[in-house]
Amino acid sequence: MPEPETPATPVTFPPAFLWGAATSAYQIEGAVREDGRTPSIWDTFSHTPGKTAGGEHGDIAVDHYHRFRDDVALMADLGLTAYRFSISWSRVQPTGRGPAVQRGLDFYRNLVDELLAHGIKPAVTLYHWDLPQELEDAGGWPERDTAYRFAEYAQIVGEALGDRVEQWITLNEPWCSAFLGYGSGVHAPGRTDAAASLKAAHHLNLAHGLGTSALRAAMPARNSVAISLNSSVVRPYSQDPADLAAVQKIDDLANGVFHGPILHGAYPETLFAATELITDWSYVQDGDLAAIKQPLDALGLNYYTPALVSATDPDSDGPRADGHGASSHSPWPGADDVAFHQTPGERTEMGWTIDPTGLHDLILRYTREAPGLPLYITENGAAYDDKPDPDGRVHDPERIAYLHGHLRAVRRAIADGADVRGYYLWSLMDNFEWAYGYEKRFGAVYVDYATLARTPKSSALWYGQAARSGTLPPVASAE
Ligand code: FCB
């Protein structure tokens, strides 16, 4: 057992640890009609009445497309050593197939060069939920062809940036793409079809496998390829066997459906059994599982809050509290007999309970699940109702406490033997939080949406100090 920590114990990270921040294209870029870009499913969805808070959309977002040089300078000023961003597929391949648009690729090449010039390591995510609308019109992720299109796109971007970007992530949180996009419909494209959501999950897995092979063929061998999963930490409400069975079901649908084929080359048998009335899985073709299980160089884990589940209690069937938005359609196919409960404890502005022990548990679980595979925390962070003081400064002690707690949990996991190589705070700056619009602020940097001016919050300064020194400053130090 490691020495127990006291509040005075300095929390110091390995020297090569990456201190990053993360964003995604649709959430920050804006410029949705410039330089040949065409609509993605998120353009269409956010412009459909009733789909996002206040009808908000990413047309301008935080105008990163035009301000990227200032944004990189800001990251460098703060002291960040890594930056994870995503590529807008319809900016580089407007119809989702065929030749690339050079201007689109140039934007990302310029961004990468700017990062490298400031000593910041770029990590590219190929797909953070913004499917070209033309591919959705052709069937979207439930259609097998979308996986082939993704592999072609991966090859294009790998060839264009593989000489200067070492860290690659195929997909961000395929769970959200499949089950919020095609199951509960709270995300684009907003379909509510349980069978389609499982089909989408398989084709996302296939896209990851084929995309990984395409990247390897297009890039120098030194580059690293990973995927970012929002694997859930699923906890039982009690030790009752029915509650433990509920945990198994949700664990399969949240985690096993992706890490099963990706890491182990098989879907969980229990997943097939739980979903047999919804789908027969006949779209899993011969050879698919081998194509999906590609050797990886790292695994990205995104963590915000744990889940607490039980078997449904027929007497108290309250509202679902799985934290993934309101819909009369469940994002959990075949799990109508499972109830989600609010985890006790303080919550962020999203209503998500703050529980750093979940991050520790998640890291250790994947240390066992994927022995020897380096791990990165590719997202972690919190939304708060931040407001500038009269002097223009933005104090966010709650976010500092959140980051401190979660980084300590990462450090504890490293002490327990986990190979965690870096941490990307979500998010660099306030941005378009999908169906929640601009209402939820996850940024370490405050954005004034009237002027688009950026102001580092006290958490950004605190995190910058951590990045520069490799040791967590005390929580009050940046206030
Ligand atoms: C993750 C997404 C990211 C952001 C955070 C809060 O699920 O990957 O884009 O929305 O949640």
Tab-separated table of C-alpha atoms and ligand atoms in Angstrom:
chain	number	residue	atom	x	y	z
A	1	MET	CA	0.000	0.000	0.000
A	2	PRO	CA	1.314	3.499	-0.776
A	3	GLU	CA	1.932	5.922	2.099
A	4	PRO	CA	-1.301	7.657	3.086
A	5	GLU	CA	-1.471	11.206	1.725
A	6	THR	CA	-1.900	14.145	4.043
A	7	PRO	CA	-3.005	17.566	2.786
A	8	ALA	CA	0.613	18.721	3.152
A	9	THR	CA	2.092	15.927	1.008
A	10	PRO	CA	3.279	17.517	-2.265
A	11	VAL	CA	1.578	15.896	-5.223
A	12	THR	CA	4.290	15.666	-7.878
A	13	PHE	CA	4.005	14.074	-11.316
A	14	PRO	CA	6.609	12.288	-13.440
A	15	PRO	CA	8.743	14.786	-15.434
A	16	ALA	CA	7.430	13.673	-18.855
A	17	PHE	CA	3.775	13.934	-17.796
A	18	LEU	CA	1.762	15.983	-20.338
A	19	TRP	CA	-0.306	18.883	-19.024
A	20	GLY	CA	-2.869	19.511	-21.704
A	21	ALA	CA	-6.237	21.000	-22.453
A	22	ALA	CA	-8.840	19.666	-24.872
A	23	THR	CA	-11.419	21.098	-27.273
A	24	SER	CA	-13.341	19.884	-30.312
A	25	ALA	CA	-13.918	21.422	-33.727
A	26	TYR	CA	-17.643	22.103	-33.710
A	27	GLN	CA	-17.542	23.425	-30.160
A	28	ILE	CA	-14.968	26.156	-30.856
A	29	GLU	CA	-14.196	26.811	-34.525
A	30	GLY	CA	-17.184	28.654	-35.989
A	31	ALA	CA	-16.567	29.626	-39.646
A	32	VAL	CA	-19.001	26.903	-40.606
A	33	ARG	CA	-19.444	28.076	-44.182
A	34	GLU	CA	-15.873	29.163	-44.905
A	35	ASP	CA	-13.246	27.699	-47.193
A	36	GLY	CA	-15.442	24.948	-48.566
A	37	ARG	CA	-16.752	23.471	-45.303
A	38	THR	CA	-20.213	21.897	-45.580
A	39	PRO	CA	-22.741	21.138	-42.812
A	40	SER	CA	-22.144	18.334	-40.360
A	41	ILE	CA	-24.906	16.579	-38.442
A	42	TRP	CA	-24.330	19.073	-35.608
A	43	ASP	CA	-24.990	22.050	-37.911
A	44	THR	CA	-28.253	20.471	-38.992
A	45	PHE	CA	-29.275	19.354	-35.509
A	46	SER	CA	-28.493	22.645	-33.766
A	47	HIS	CA	-30.468	24.553	-36.409
A	48	THR	CA	-33.483	22.297	-35.882
A	49	PRO	CA	-35.934	24.011	-33.504
A	50	GLY	CA	-36.064	22.523	-30.011
A	51	LYS	CA	-32.847	20.512	-30.164
A	52	THR	CA	-30.444	22.773	-28.249
A	53	ALA	CA	-30.919	25.164	-25.323
A	54	GLY	CA	-32.114	28.482	-26.725
A	55	GLY	CA	-31.667	27.180	-30.280
A	56	GLU	CA	-27.941	27.840	-29.936
A	57	HIS	CA	-25.495	26.546	-32.540
A	58	GLY	CA	-21.823	26.581	-33.488
A	59	ASP	CA	-21.985	29.032	-36.425
A	60	ILE	CA	-19.554	31.356	-34.676
A	61	ALA	CA	-18.833	29.380	-31.501
A	62	VAL	CA	-15.728	31.048	-30.059
A	63	ASP	CA	-14.347	31.904	-33.515
A	64	HIS	CA	-11.240	29.805	-32.995
A	65	TYR	CA	-10.923	29.386	-36.775
A	66	HIS	CA	-9.871	33.034	-36.994
A	67	ARG	CA	-8.273	33.384	-33.561
A	68	PHE	CA	-6.220	30.211	-33.341
A	69	ARG	CA	-2.891	32.043	-33.187
A	70	ASP	CA	-4.031	34.047	-30.164
A	71	ASP	CA	-5.447	30.901	-28.580
A	72	VAL	CA	-2.151	29.064	-28.989
A	73	ALA	CA	-0.255	32.049	-27.549
A	74	LEU	CA	-2.605	31.969	-24.568
A	75	MET	CA	-1.947	28.248	-24.002
A	76	ALA	CA	1.779	28.902	-24.144
A	77	ASP	CA	1.454	31.803	-21.676
A	78	LEU	CA	-0.385	29.552	-19.285
A	79	GLY	CA	2.353	26.920	-19.534
A	80	LEU	CA	0.431	24.057	-21.145
A	81	THR	CA	2.559	21.372	-22.752
A	82	ALA	CA	-0.096	19.594	-24.843
A	83	TYR	CA	-3.295	20.397	-26.717
A	84	ARG	CA	-5.963	17.966	-27.906
A	85	PHE	CA	-8.243	19.234	-30.681
A	86	SER	CA	-10.405	17.602	-33.323
A	87	ILE	CA	-10.610	17.890	-37.086
A	88	SER	CA	-13.875	18.896	-38.715
A	89	TRP	CA	-14.411	16.106	-41.241
A	90	SER	CA	-16.616	18.243	-43.518
A	91	ARG	CA	-13.954	20.961	-43.556
A	92	VAL	CA	-11.384	18.635	-45.106
A	93	GLN	CA	-13.713	16.324	-47.051
A	94	PRO	CA	-16.965	18.255	-47.571
A	95	THR	CA	-19.032	15.389	-48.942
A	96	GLY	CA	-17.483	12.798	-46.642
A	97	ARG	CA	-15.897	11.037	-49.599
A	98	GLY	CA	-13.431	11.708	-52.366
A	99	PRO	CA	-10.658	14.275	-52.562
A	100	ALA	CA	-9.754	16.620	-49.738
A	101	VAL	CA	-10.068	20.380	-49.744
A	102	GLN	CA	-6.592	21.825	-49.366
A	103	ARG	CA	-7.762	24.973	-47.534
A	104	GLY	CA	-9.329	22.829	-44.859
A	105	LEU	CA	-6.147	20.832	-44.366
A	106	ASP	CA	-4.110	24.049	-44.379
A	107	PHE	CA	-6.025	25.367	-41.390
A	108	TYR	CA	-5.019	22.359	-39.302
A	109	ARG	CA	-1.456	22.381	-40.633
A	110	ASN	CA	-1.121	26.032	-39.595
A	111	LEU	CA	-2.603	25.274	-36.188
A	112	VAL	CA	-0.174	22.384	-35.668
A	113	ASP	CA	2.804	24.480	-36.776
A	114	GLU	CA	1.780	27.233	-34.377
A	115	LEU	CA	1.544	24.714	-31.523
A	116	LEU	CA	4.909	23.183	-32.315
A	117	ALA	CA	6.502	26.633	-32.555
A	118	HIS	CA	5.299	27.253	-28.984
A	119	GLY	CA	6.538	23.905	-27.708
A	120	ILE	CA	3.018	22.470	-27.313
A	121	LYS	CA	2.456	18.847	-28.325
A	122	PRO	CA	-0.587	18.430	-30.585
A	123	ALA	CA	-2.958	15.484	-30.156
A	124	VAL	CA	-5.416	15.109	-33.036
A	125	THR	CA	-8.858	13.554	-32.661
A	126	LEU	CA	-10.218	12.591	-36.066
A	127	TYR	CA	-13.871	12.341	-35.084
A	128	HIS	CA	-15.540	14.287	-32.307
A	129	TRP	CA	-19.185	13.732	-33.341
A	130	ASP	CA	-19.491	15.992	-36.421
A	131	LEU	CA	-20.310	13.541	-39.235
A	132	PRO	CA	-20.629	15.225	-42.653
A	133	GLN	CA	-24.373	15.626	-43.241
A	134	GLU	CA	-24.057	13.916	-46.637
A	135	LEU	CA	-22.945	10.726	-44.901
A	136	GLU	CA	-25.882	10.901	-42.501
A	137	ASP	CA	-28.181	11.352	-45.502
A	138	ALA	CA	-26.666	8.148	-46.880
A	139	GLY	CA	-27.531	6.296	-43.637
A	140	GLY	CA	-25.033	7.566	-41.051
A	141	TRP	CA	-23.312	5.312	-38.536
A	142	PRO	CA	-25.899	2.506	-38.730
A	143	GLU	CA	-24.670	2.091	-42.333
A	144	ARG	CA	-21.526	0.003	-42.831
A	145	ASP	CA	-20.210	2.262	-45.588
A	146	THR	CA	-19.653	5.073	-43.065
A	147	ALA	CA	-16.824	3.012	-41.526
A	148	TYR	CA	-15.124	2.757	-44.922
A	149	ARG	CA	-15.571	6.477	-45.454
A	150	PHE	CA	-13.936	7.108	-42.066
A	151	ALA	CA	-10.911	5.005	-43.035
A	152	GLU	CA	-10.503	7.049	-46.222
A	153	TYR	CA	-10.740	10.272	-44.235
A	154	ALA	CA	-8.210	8.959	-41.670
A	155	GLN	CA	-5.771	8.249	-44.481
A	156	ILE	CA	-6.174	11.795	-45.884
A	157	VAL	CA	-5.537	13.464	-42.539
A	158	GLY	CA	-2.761	11.018	-41.617
A	159	GLU	CA	-0.946	11.816	-44.875
A	160	ALA	CA	-1.394	15.554	-44.378
A	161	LEU	CA	-0.340	15.826	-40.727
A	162	GLY	CA	1.447	12.590	-39.871
A	163	ASP	CA	4.854	14.193	-40.388
A	164	ARG	CA	4.254	16.658	-37.530
A	165	VAL	CA	1.605	15.206	-35.209
A	166	GLU	CA	2.665	12.216	-33.118
A	167	GLN	CA	-0.480	11.637	-31.061
A	168	TRP	CA	-3.615	10.433	-32.808
A	169	ILE	CA	-7.057	9.556	-31.521
A	170	THR	CA	-9.491	7.927	-33.921
A	171	LEU	CA	-12.854	8.532	-32.217
A	172	ASN	CA	-14.012	10.556	-29.257
A	173	GLU	CA	-16.551	8.791	-27.035
A	174	PRO	CA	-18.236	6.501	-29.560
A	175	TRP	CA	-20.815	5.754	-26.839
A	176	CYS	CA	-22.234	9.248	-27.251
A	177	SER	CA	-22.224	9.035	-31.058
A	178	ALA	CA	-24.100	5.724	-31.029
A	179	PHE	CA	-26.446	5.922	-28.054
A	180	LEU	CA	-27.142	9.654	-27.663
A	181	GLY	CA	-27.131	10.201	-31.448
A	182	TYR	CA	-29.260	7.227	-32.527
A	183	GLY	CA	-30.848	5.976	-29.264
A	184	SER	CA	-32.080	8.766	-26.981
A	185	GLY	CA	-31.727	11.359	-29.731
A	186	VAL	CA	-30.406	14.125	-27.466
A	187	HIS	CA	-27.371	14.466	-29.742
A	188	ALA	CA	-27.108	14.755	-33.519
A	189	PRO	CA	-28.486	13.317	-35.692
A	190	GLY	CA	-31.311	12.951	-33.153
A	191	ARG	CA	-32.639	9.556	-34.130
A	192	THR	CA	-34.451	7.385	-31.563
A	193	ASP	CA	-34.051	3.807	-32.743
A	194	ALA	CA	-32.557	1.295	-30.307
A	195	ALA	CA	-31.579	-1.198	-33.031
A	196	ALA	CA	-29.901	1.554	-35.062
A	197	SER	CA	-27.905	2.646	-32.002
A	198	LEU	CA	-26.366	-0.836	-31.606
A	199	LYS	CA	-25.633	-1.025	-35.323
A	200	ALA	CA	-24.008	2.400	-35.077
A	201	ALA	CA	-21.853	1.151	-32.188
A	202	HIS	CA	-20.552	-1.740	-34.307
A	203	HIS	CA	-19.791	0.486	-37.276
A	204	LEU	CA	-18.011	2.984	-35.022
A	205	ASN	CA	-15.868	0.112	-33.762
A	206	LEU	CA	-15.198	-0.943	-37.334
A	207	ALA	CA	-14.347	2.673	-38.237
A	208	HIS	CA	-11.863	2.751	-35.365
A	209	GLY	CA	-10.176	-0.467	-36.533
A	210	LEU	CA	-10.078	0.430	-40.234
A	211	GLY	CA	-9.094	4.009	-39.387
A	212	THR	CA	-6.228	2.795	-37.198
A	213	SER	CA	-4.898	0.626	-40.050
A	214	ALA	CA	-5.269	3.518	-42.495
A	215	LEU	CA	-3.380	5.858	-40.183
A	216	ARG	CA	-0.574	3.340	-39.724
A	217	ALA	CA	-0.208	2.966	-43.488
A	218	ALA	CA	-0.164	6.738	-43.983
A	219	MET	CA	2.143	7.837	-41.179
A	220	PRO	CA	5.626	7.305	-39.752
A	221	ALA	CA	5.762	4.322	-37.398
A	222	ARG	CA	6.798	6.479	-34.423
A	223	ASN	CA	3.319	8.008	-34.167
A	224	SER	CA	0.907	6.854	-31.514
A	225	VAL	CA	-2.701	5.802	-32.243
A	226	ALA	CA	-5.386	5.649	-29.551
A	227	ILE	CA	-9.126	5.998	-29.011
A	228	SER	CA	-10.875	8.097	-26.346
A	229	LEU	CA	-13.588	6.212	-24.504
A	230	ASN	CA	-15.975	7.670	-21.955
A	231	SER	CA	-15.999	4.378	-20.126
A	232	SER	CA	-18.373	4.502	-17.192
A	233	VAL	CA	-17.566	3.686	-13.627
A	234	VAL	CA	-20.765	1.763	-12.853
A	235	ARG	CA	-21.503	1.158	-9.184
A	236	PRO	CA	-24.208	-1.002	-7.628
A	237	TYR	CA	-26.896	0.532	-5.422
A	238	SER	CA	-26.649	-2.519	-3.172
A	239	GLN	CA	-25.033	-5.938	-3.214
A	240	ASP	CA	-28.381	-7.507	-4.075
A	241	PRO	CA	-27.831	-9.917	-7.013
A	242	ALA	CA	-30.451	-8.027	-9.038
A	243	ASP	CA	-28.489	-4.788	-8.610
A	244	LEU	CA	-25.255	-6.539	-9.541
A	245	ALA	CA	-26.959	-7.835	-12.695
A	246	ALA	CA	-27.993	-4.236	-13.470
A	247	VAL	CA	-24.343	-3.179	-13.164
A	248	GLN	CA	-23.325	-5.908	-15.611
A	249	LYS	CA	-25.916	-4.735	-18.134
A	250	ILE	CA	-24.872	-1.094	-18.016
A	251	ASP	CA	-21.193	-1.989	-17.959
A	252	ASP	CA	-21.686	-3.988	-21.183
A	253	LEU	CA	-23.618	-1.169	-22.868
A	254	ALA	CA	-21.288	1.598	-21.716
A	255	ASN	CA	-17.929	-0.144	-21.811
A	256	GLY	CA	-17.825	-3.743	-23.041
A	257	VAL	CA	-19.552	-2.877	-26.312
A	258	PHE	CA	-16.445	-0.832	-27.194
A	259	HIS	CA	-13.485	-2.174	-25.232
A	260	GLY	CA	-14.631	-5.778	-25.825
A	261	PRO	CA	-13.978	-5.758	-29.571
A	262	ILE	CA	-11.288	-3.034	-29.503
A	263	LEU	CA	-9.066	-4.540	-26.803
A	264	HIS	CA	-10.103	-8.195	-26.744
A	265	GLY	CA	-11.576	-8.914	-30.186
A	266	ALA	CA	-15.032	-9.966	-28.931
A	267	TYR	CA	-18.342	-8.516	-27.800
A	268	PRO	CA	-19.459	-9.639	-24.322
A	269	GLU	CA	-21.797	-12.657	-24.512
A	270	THR	CA	-23.946	-10.986	-21.849
A	271	LEU	CA	-24.452	-8.023	-24.217
A	272	PHE	CA	-25.815	-10.309	-26.929
A	273	ALA	CA	-28.180	-11.900	-24.424
A	274	ALA	CA	-29.445	-8.547	-23.089
A	275	THR	CA	-30.133	-7.114	-26.555
A	276	GLU	CA	-31.437	-10.191	-28.384
A	277	LEU	CA	-34.968	-8.809	-28.673
A	278	ILE	CA	-33.653	-5.616	-30.254
A	279	THR	CA	-31.071	-6.816	-32.753
A	280	ASP	CA	-29.604	-10.087	-34.019
A	281	TRP	CA	-26.125	-8.526	-34.566
A	282	SER	CA	-26.038	-10.056	-38.075
A	283	TYR	CA	-24.209	-6.939	-39.295
A	284	VAL	CA	-21.086	-8.179	-37.492
A	285	GLN	CA	-19.479	-9.751	-40.533
A	286	ASP	CA	-16.690	-12.319	-40.749
A	287	GLY	CA	-13.380	-10.587	-40.225
A	288	ASP	CA	-14.839	-7.510	-38.515
A	289	LEU	CA	-13.595	-8.410	-35.054
A	290	ALA	CA	-10.067	-8.949	-36.344
A	291	ALA	CA	-10.244	-5.621	-38.190
A	292	ILE	CA	-11.396	-3.845	-35.024
A	293	LYS	CA	-8.789	-5.296	-32.662
A	294	GLN	CA	-5.781	-3.343	-33.866
A	295	PRO	CA	-2.741	-3.040	-31.636
A	296	LEU	CA	-2.914	0.415	-30.031
A	297	ASP	CA	-0.176	2.629	-28.614
A	298	ALA	CA	-2.295	4.191	-25.895
A	299	LEU	CA	-5.827	4.455	-24.556
A	300	GLY	CA	-7.639	7.708	-23.833
A	301	LEU	CA	-10.077	7.850	-20.940
A	302	ASN	CA	-12.631	10.644	-20.481
A	303	TYR	CA	-14.112	10.893	-17.011
A	304	TYR	CA	-16.611	13.209	-15.344
A	305	THR	CA	-18.753	11.315	-12.818
A	306	PRO	CA	-19.637	7.730	-11.846
A	307	ALA	CA	-22.998	5.994	-12.403
A	308	LEU	CA	-25.061	4.368	-9.646
A	309	VAL	CA	-27.533	1.732	-10.782
A	310	SER	CA	-29.990	-0.788	-9.407
A	311	ALA	CA	-32.619	-3.135	-10.731
A	312	THR	CA	-35.851	-1.221	-11.293
A	313	ASP	CA	-37.929	-0.952	-8.159
A	314	PRO	CA	-41.503	-1.110	-9.441
A	315	ASP	CA	-42.680	0.951	-6.426
A	316	SER	CA	-40.371	3.898	-6.974
A	317	ASP	CA	-39.776	4.289	-10.653
A	318	GLY	CA	-38.570	7.881	-10.481
A	319	PRO	CA	-36.991	9.872	-13.284
A	320	ARG	CA	-33.829	8.481	-14.844
A	321	ALA	CA	-30.736	10.257	-13.592
A	322	ASP	CA	-28.061	8.977	-15.939
A	323	GLY	CA	-26.818	12.520	-16.581
A	324	HIS	CA	-27.180	12.348	-20.344
A	325	GLY	CA	-30.063	14.739	-20.948
A	326	ALA	CA	-33.838	14.388	-21.027
A	327	SER	CA	-35.494	12.143	-23.573
A	328	SER	CA	-38.431	9.761	-23.500
A	329	HIS	CA	-36.175	7.323	-25.354
A	330	SER	CA	-33.484	5.506	-23.434
A	331	PRO	CA	-29.849	5.510	-24.548
A	332	TRP	CA	-29.536	2.061	-22.900
A	333	PRO	CA	-31.066	-0.533	-25.275
A	334	GLY	CA	-32.384	-3.605	-23.496
A	335	ALA	CA	-31.918	-2.069	-20.042
A	336	ASP	CA	-35.418	-0.873	-19.219
A	337	ASP	CA	-35.183	-2.938	-16.041
A	338	VAL	CA	-32.289	-0.801	-14.770
A	339	ALA	CA	-32.744	2.355	-12.675
A	340	PHE	CA	-30.161	5.149	-12.447
A	341	HIS	CA	-29.739	6.969	-9.138
A	342	GLN	CA	-28.167	10.254	-8.230
A	343	THR	CA	-24.806	9.584	-6.563
A	344	PRO	CA	-24.662	11.400	-3.236
A	345	GLY	CA	-22.320	14.367	-2.880
A	346	GLU	CA	-21.664	17.815	-4.277
A	347	ARG	CA	-22.465	18.393	-7.913
A	348	THR	CA	-21.241	20.590	-10.721
A	349	GLU	CA	-23.461	22.839	-12.838
A	350	MET	CA	-24.232	19.813	-15.050
A	351	GLY	CA	-25.746	18.058	-12.034
A	352	TRP	CA	-22.855	15.583	-12.155
A	353	THR	CA	-21.625	14.399	-8.761
A	354	ILE	CA	-18.004	15.188	-7.990
A	355	ASP	CA	-16.211	11.943	-7.199
A	356	PRO	CA	-12.492	11.688	-7.920
A	357	THR	CA	-12.433	8.107	-6.590
A	358	GLY	CA	-14.247	7.175	-9.801
A	359	LEU	CA	-11.307	8.399	-11.877
A	360	HIS	CA	-8.885	6.379	-9.763
A	361	ASP	CA	-11.065	3.284	-10.142
A	362	LEU	CA	-11.412	3.811	-13.888
A	363	ILE	CA	-7.663	4.093	-14.391
A	364	LEU	CA	-7.012	0.949	-12.383
A	365	ARG	CA	-9.712	-0.941	-14.227
A	366	TYR	CA	-8.106	-0.164	-17.591
A	367	THR	CA	-4.680	-0.925	-16.209
A	368	ARG	CA	-6.050	-4.439	-15.660
A	369	GLU	CA	-8.140	-4.500	-18.861
A	370	ALA	CA	-5.223	-3.430	-21.082
A	371	PRO	CA	-1.988	-4.381	-19.329
A	372	GLY	CA	1.009	-2.468	-20.626
A	373	LEU	CA	-1.020	0.077	-22.613
A	374	PRO	CA	-0.142	3.676	-21.668
A	375	LEU	CA	-3.166	5.686	-20.563
A	376	TYR	CA	-4.048	9.340	-21.045
A	377	ILE	CA	-6.876	11.182	-19.370
A	378	THR	CA	-8.118	12.822	-22.559
A	379	GLU	CA	-10.944	14.733	-20.825
A	380	ASN	CA	-11.837	15.711	-17.288
A	381	GLY	CA	-13.302	18.911	-15.966
A	382	ALA	CA	-16.351	20.693	-14.613
A	383	ALA	CA	-18.972	23.281	-15.564
A	384	TYR	CA	-19.667	26.151	-13.189
A	385	ASP	CA	-21.665	29.334	-13.469
A	386	ASP	CA	-18.592	31.548	-13.808
A	387	LYS	CA	-18.942	35.327	-13.937
A	388	PRO	CA	-16.350	38.074	-14.071
A	389	ASP	CA	-15.876	40.202	-10.955
A	390	PRO	CA	-16.243	43.977	-11.298
A	391	ASP	CA	-12.474	44.116	-11.846
A	392	GLY	CA	-12.851	41.751	-14.813
A	393	ARG	CA	-11.182	38.765	-13.155
A	394	VAL	CA	-12.913	35.397	-13.055
A	395	HIS	CA	-12.566	33.415	-9.838
A	396	ASP	CA	-13.554	29.772	-9.977
A	397	PRO	CA	-12.372	28.102	-6.762
A	398	GLU	CA	-14.824	25.215	-7.305
A	399	ARG	CA	-13.080	24.278	-10.555
A	400	ILE	CA	-9.670	24.471	-8.875
A	401	ALA	CA	-10.936	22.113	-6.175
A	402	TYR	CA	-12.358	19.786	-8.837
A	403	LEU	CA	-9.102	19.699	-10.794
A	404	HIS	CA	-7.031	19.301	-7.667
A	405	GLY	CA	-9.118	16.346	-6.489
A	406	HIS	CA	-9.041	14.608	-9.847
A	407	LEU	CA	-5.350	15.179	-10.488
A	408	ARG	CA	-4.604	13.772	-7.037
A	409	ALA	CA	-6.649	10.728	-8.022
A	410	VAL	CA	-4.537	10.370	-11.171
A	411	ARG	CA	-1.367	10.652	-9.119
A	412	ARG	CA	-2.646	8.038	-6.702
A	413	ALA	CA	-3.370	5.691	-9.594
A	414	ILE	CA	0.197	6.194	-10.852
A	415	ALA	CA	1.475	5.364	-7.373
A	416	ASP	CA	-0.691	2.234	-7.506
A	417	GLY	CA	1.097	1.127	-10.676
A	418	ALA	CA	-0.899	2.716	-13.506
A	419	ASP	CA	0.976	4.095	-16.517
A	420	VAL	CA	-0.785	7.454	-16.986
A	421	ARG	CA	1.217	9.701	-19.297
A	422	GLY	CA	-0.859	12.867	-19.420
A	423	TYR	CA	-4.006	14.789	-18.581
A	424	TYR	CA	-6.124	17.008	-20.821
A	425	LEU	CA	-8.384	19.368	-18.967
A	426	TRP	CA	-11.822	19.788	-20.555
A	427	SER	CA	-11.851	22.447	-21.714
A	428	LEU	CA	-9.293	25.028	-22.716
A	429	MET	CA	-12.039	27.669	-22.956
A	430	ASP	CA	-15.787	28.040	-22.596
A	431	ASN	CA	-17.530	26.737	-25.709
A	432	PHE	CA	-20.645	25.265	-27.326
A	433	GLU	CA	-21.692	22.495	-24.945
A	434	TRP	CA	-23.796	20.531	-27.459
A	435	ALA	CA	-27.486	20.328	-26.505
A	436	TYR	CA	-26.829	22.689	-23.572
A	437	GLY	CA	-25.690	25.470	-25.895
A	438	TYR	CA	-23.439	28.109	-24.319
A	439	GLU	CA	-25.096	27.906	-20.917
A	440	LYS	CA	-22.597	25.467	-19.405
A	441	ARG	CA	-19.099	26.824	-19.021
A	442	PHE	CA	-16.378	24.166	-18.884
A	443	GLY	CA	-13.476	26.453	-19.769
A	444	ALA	CA	-10.353	27.194	-17.782
A	445	VAL	CA	-10.445	30.350	-19.887
A	446	TYR	CA	-13.572	32.519	-19.740
A	447	VAL	CA	-15.130	33.635	-23.017
A	448	ASP	CA	-17.308	36.735	-23.119
A	449	TYR	CA	-19.818	35.704	-25.781
A	450	ALA	CA	-20.633	39.331	-26.667
A	451	THR	CA	-17.053	40.256	-27.554
A	452	LEU	CA	-15.408	36.810	-27.742
A	453	ALA	CA	-12.663	38.160	-25.480
A	454	ARG	CA	-10.765	35.469	-23.558
A	455	THR	CA	-9.864	35.837	-19.860
A	456	PRO	CA	-8.016	33.068	-18.016
A	457	LYS	CA	-10.001	32.068	-14.916
A	458	SER	CA	-8.114	31.502	-11.697
A	459	SER	CA	-8.258	27.750	-12.471
A	460	ALA	CA	-6.261	28.344	-15.670
A	461	LEU	CA	-3.552	30.102	-13.663
A	462	TRP	CA	-3.594	27.351	-11.049
A	463	TYR	CA	-3.360	24.650	-13.726
A	464	GLY	CA	-0.581	26.549	-15.488
A	465	GLN	CA	1.411	26.582	-12.257
A	466	ALA	CA	0.924	22.825	-11.980
A	467	ALA	CA	2.071	22.388	-15.591
A	468	ARG	CA	5.188	24.500	-15.070
A	469	SER	CA	6.249	22.905	-11.803
A	470	GLY	CA	4.945	19.351	-12.194
A	471	THR	CA	3.512	19.664	-8.675
A	472	LEU	CA	-0.050	20.592	-7.739
A	473	PRO	CA	-0.143	24.022	-6.113
A	474	PRO	CA	-2.254	24.285	-2.967
A	475	VAL	CA	-5.879	24.959	-3.846
A	476	ALA	CA	-5.859	28.525	-2.505
A	477	SER	CA	-2.685	29.622	-4.308
A	478	ALA	CA	-4.221	31.030	-7.487
A	479	GLU	CA	-6.995	32.939	-5.722
B	1	FCB	C1	-17.692	14.982	-23.256
B	1	FCB	C2	-17.457	15.483	-24.672
B	1	FCB	C3	-16.989	16.917	-24.741
B	1	FCB	C4	-17.734	17.777	-23.748
B	1	FCB	C5	-17.645	17.172	-22.364
B	1	FCB	C6	-18.296	18.009	-21.284
B	1	FCB	O1	-18.606	13.952	-23.270
B	1	FCB	O2	-16.515	14.672	-25.323
B	1	FCB	O3	-17.148	17.381	-26.061
B	1	FCB	O4	-19.045	17.925	-24.147
B	1	FCB	O5	-18.239	15.912	-22.379
